[in-house]
Each structure stands twice: as structure tokens, then as C-alpha cells.
GROMACS .gro file of C-alpha atoms in nm:
model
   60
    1UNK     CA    1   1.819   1.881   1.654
    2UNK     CA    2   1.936   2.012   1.310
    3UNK     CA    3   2.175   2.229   1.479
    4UNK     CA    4   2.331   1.973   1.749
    5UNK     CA    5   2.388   1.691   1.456
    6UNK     CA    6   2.564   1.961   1.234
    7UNK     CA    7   2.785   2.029   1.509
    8UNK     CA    8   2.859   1.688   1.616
    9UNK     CA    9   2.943   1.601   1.245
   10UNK     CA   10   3.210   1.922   1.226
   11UNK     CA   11   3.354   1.803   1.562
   12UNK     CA   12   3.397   1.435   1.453
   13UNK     CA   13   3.455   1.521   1.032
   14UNK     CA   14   3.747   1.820   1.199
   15UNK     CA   15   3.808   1.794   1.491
   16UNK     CA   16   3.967   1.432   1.628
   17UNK     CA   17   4.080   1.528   1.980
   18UNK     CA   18   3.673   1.751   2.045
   19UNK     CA   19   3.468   1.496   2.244
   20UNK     CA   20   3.110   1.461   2.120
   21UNK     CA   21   2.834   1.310   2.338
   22UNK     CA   22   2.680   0.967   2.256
   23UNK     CA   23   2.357   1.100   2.290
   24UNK     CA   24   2.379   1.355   2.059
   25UNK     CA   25   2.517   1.081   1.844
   26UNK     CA   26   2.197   0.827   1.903
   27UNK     CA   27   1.938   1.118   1.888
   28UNK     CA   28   2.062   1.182   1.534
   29UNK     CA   29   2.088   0.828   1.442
   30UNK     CA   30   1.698   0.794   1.523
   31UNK     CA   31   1.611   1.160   1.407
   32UNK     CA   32   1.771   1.126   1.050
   33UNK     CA   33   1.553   0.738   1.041
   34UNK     CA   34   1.266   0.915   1.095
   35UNK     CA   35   1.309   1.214   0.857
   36UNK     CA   36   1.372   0.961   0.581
   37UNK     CA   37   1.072   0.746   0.675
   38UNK     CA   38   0.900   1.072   0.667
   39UNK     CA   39   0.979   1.185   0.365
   40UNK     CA   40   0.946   0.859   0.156
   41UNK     CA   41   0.583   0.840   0.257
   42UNK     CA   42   0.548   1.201   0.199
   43UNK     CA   43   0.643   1.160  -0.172
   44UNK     CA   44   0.487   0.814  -0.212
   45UNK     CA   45   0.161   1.024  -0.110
   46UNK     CA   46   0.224   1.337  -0.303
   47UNK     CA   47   0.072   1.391  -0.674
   48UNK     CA   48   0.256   1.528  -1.003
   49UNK     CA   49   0.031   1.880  -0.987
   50UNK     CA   50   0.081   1.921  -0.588
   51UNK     CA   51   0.466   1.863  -0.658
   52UNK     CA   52   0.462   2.132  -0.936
   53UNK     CA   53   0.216   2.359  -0.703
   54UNK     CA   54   0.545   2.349  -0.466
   55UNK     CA   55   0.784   2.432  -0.711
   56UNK     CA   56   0.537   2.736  -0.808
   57UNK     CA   57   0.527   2.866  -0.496
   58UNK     CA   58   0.932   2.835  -0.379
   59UNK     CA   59   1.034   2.984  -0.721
   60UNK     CA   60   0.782   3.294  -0.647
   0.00000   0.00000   0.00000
């Protein structure tokens, strides 16, 4: 999905005259809604030491 929004984003952002499909469109409308729903609840869930336990383990 990541892959097919970039793309339609490049086409549209670059490329005026490149046709992009509605669907690919809509599907990123609703998949980007739910990522950030996702996410907010994610970090409204997550504590200070688990957030810090992340950062431990990306930096390593």
C-alpha cells in the first residue's frame, strides 16, 4: 500500500498529464485514517520506560 500511495503522490506532485487511479487514491485516503488512528492509540497506550526501551533498542 506504502508503495502504490508513494507513487500516486510522485505522479500527481510531478507528473500533471500521468493518470492515477481513483482507487489507489481512496485506498490511501482510508489507509493513511487508519494508520493515524492507529498510532494515536498506540501512544495514548504506550508508557515513558517502554518508549525509552524502543529508543534503546533502534539506537543499538
Amino acid at each position: 500500500m506504502m508503495e502504490k500511495a508513494f507513487s500516486a503522490r510522485i505522479s500527481l506532485q510531478y507528473y500533471a498529464d500521468r493518470p492515477v487511479d481513483h482507487l489507489v487514491i481512496e485506498q490511501s485516503k482510508s489507509y493513511c485514517k487508519d494508520f493515524f488512528i492507529k498510532t494515536k492509540d498506540i501512544l495514548s497506550k504506550i508508557t515513558e520506560s517502554q518508549i525509552l526501551s524502543i529508543r534503546a533498542a533502534i539506537m543499538n
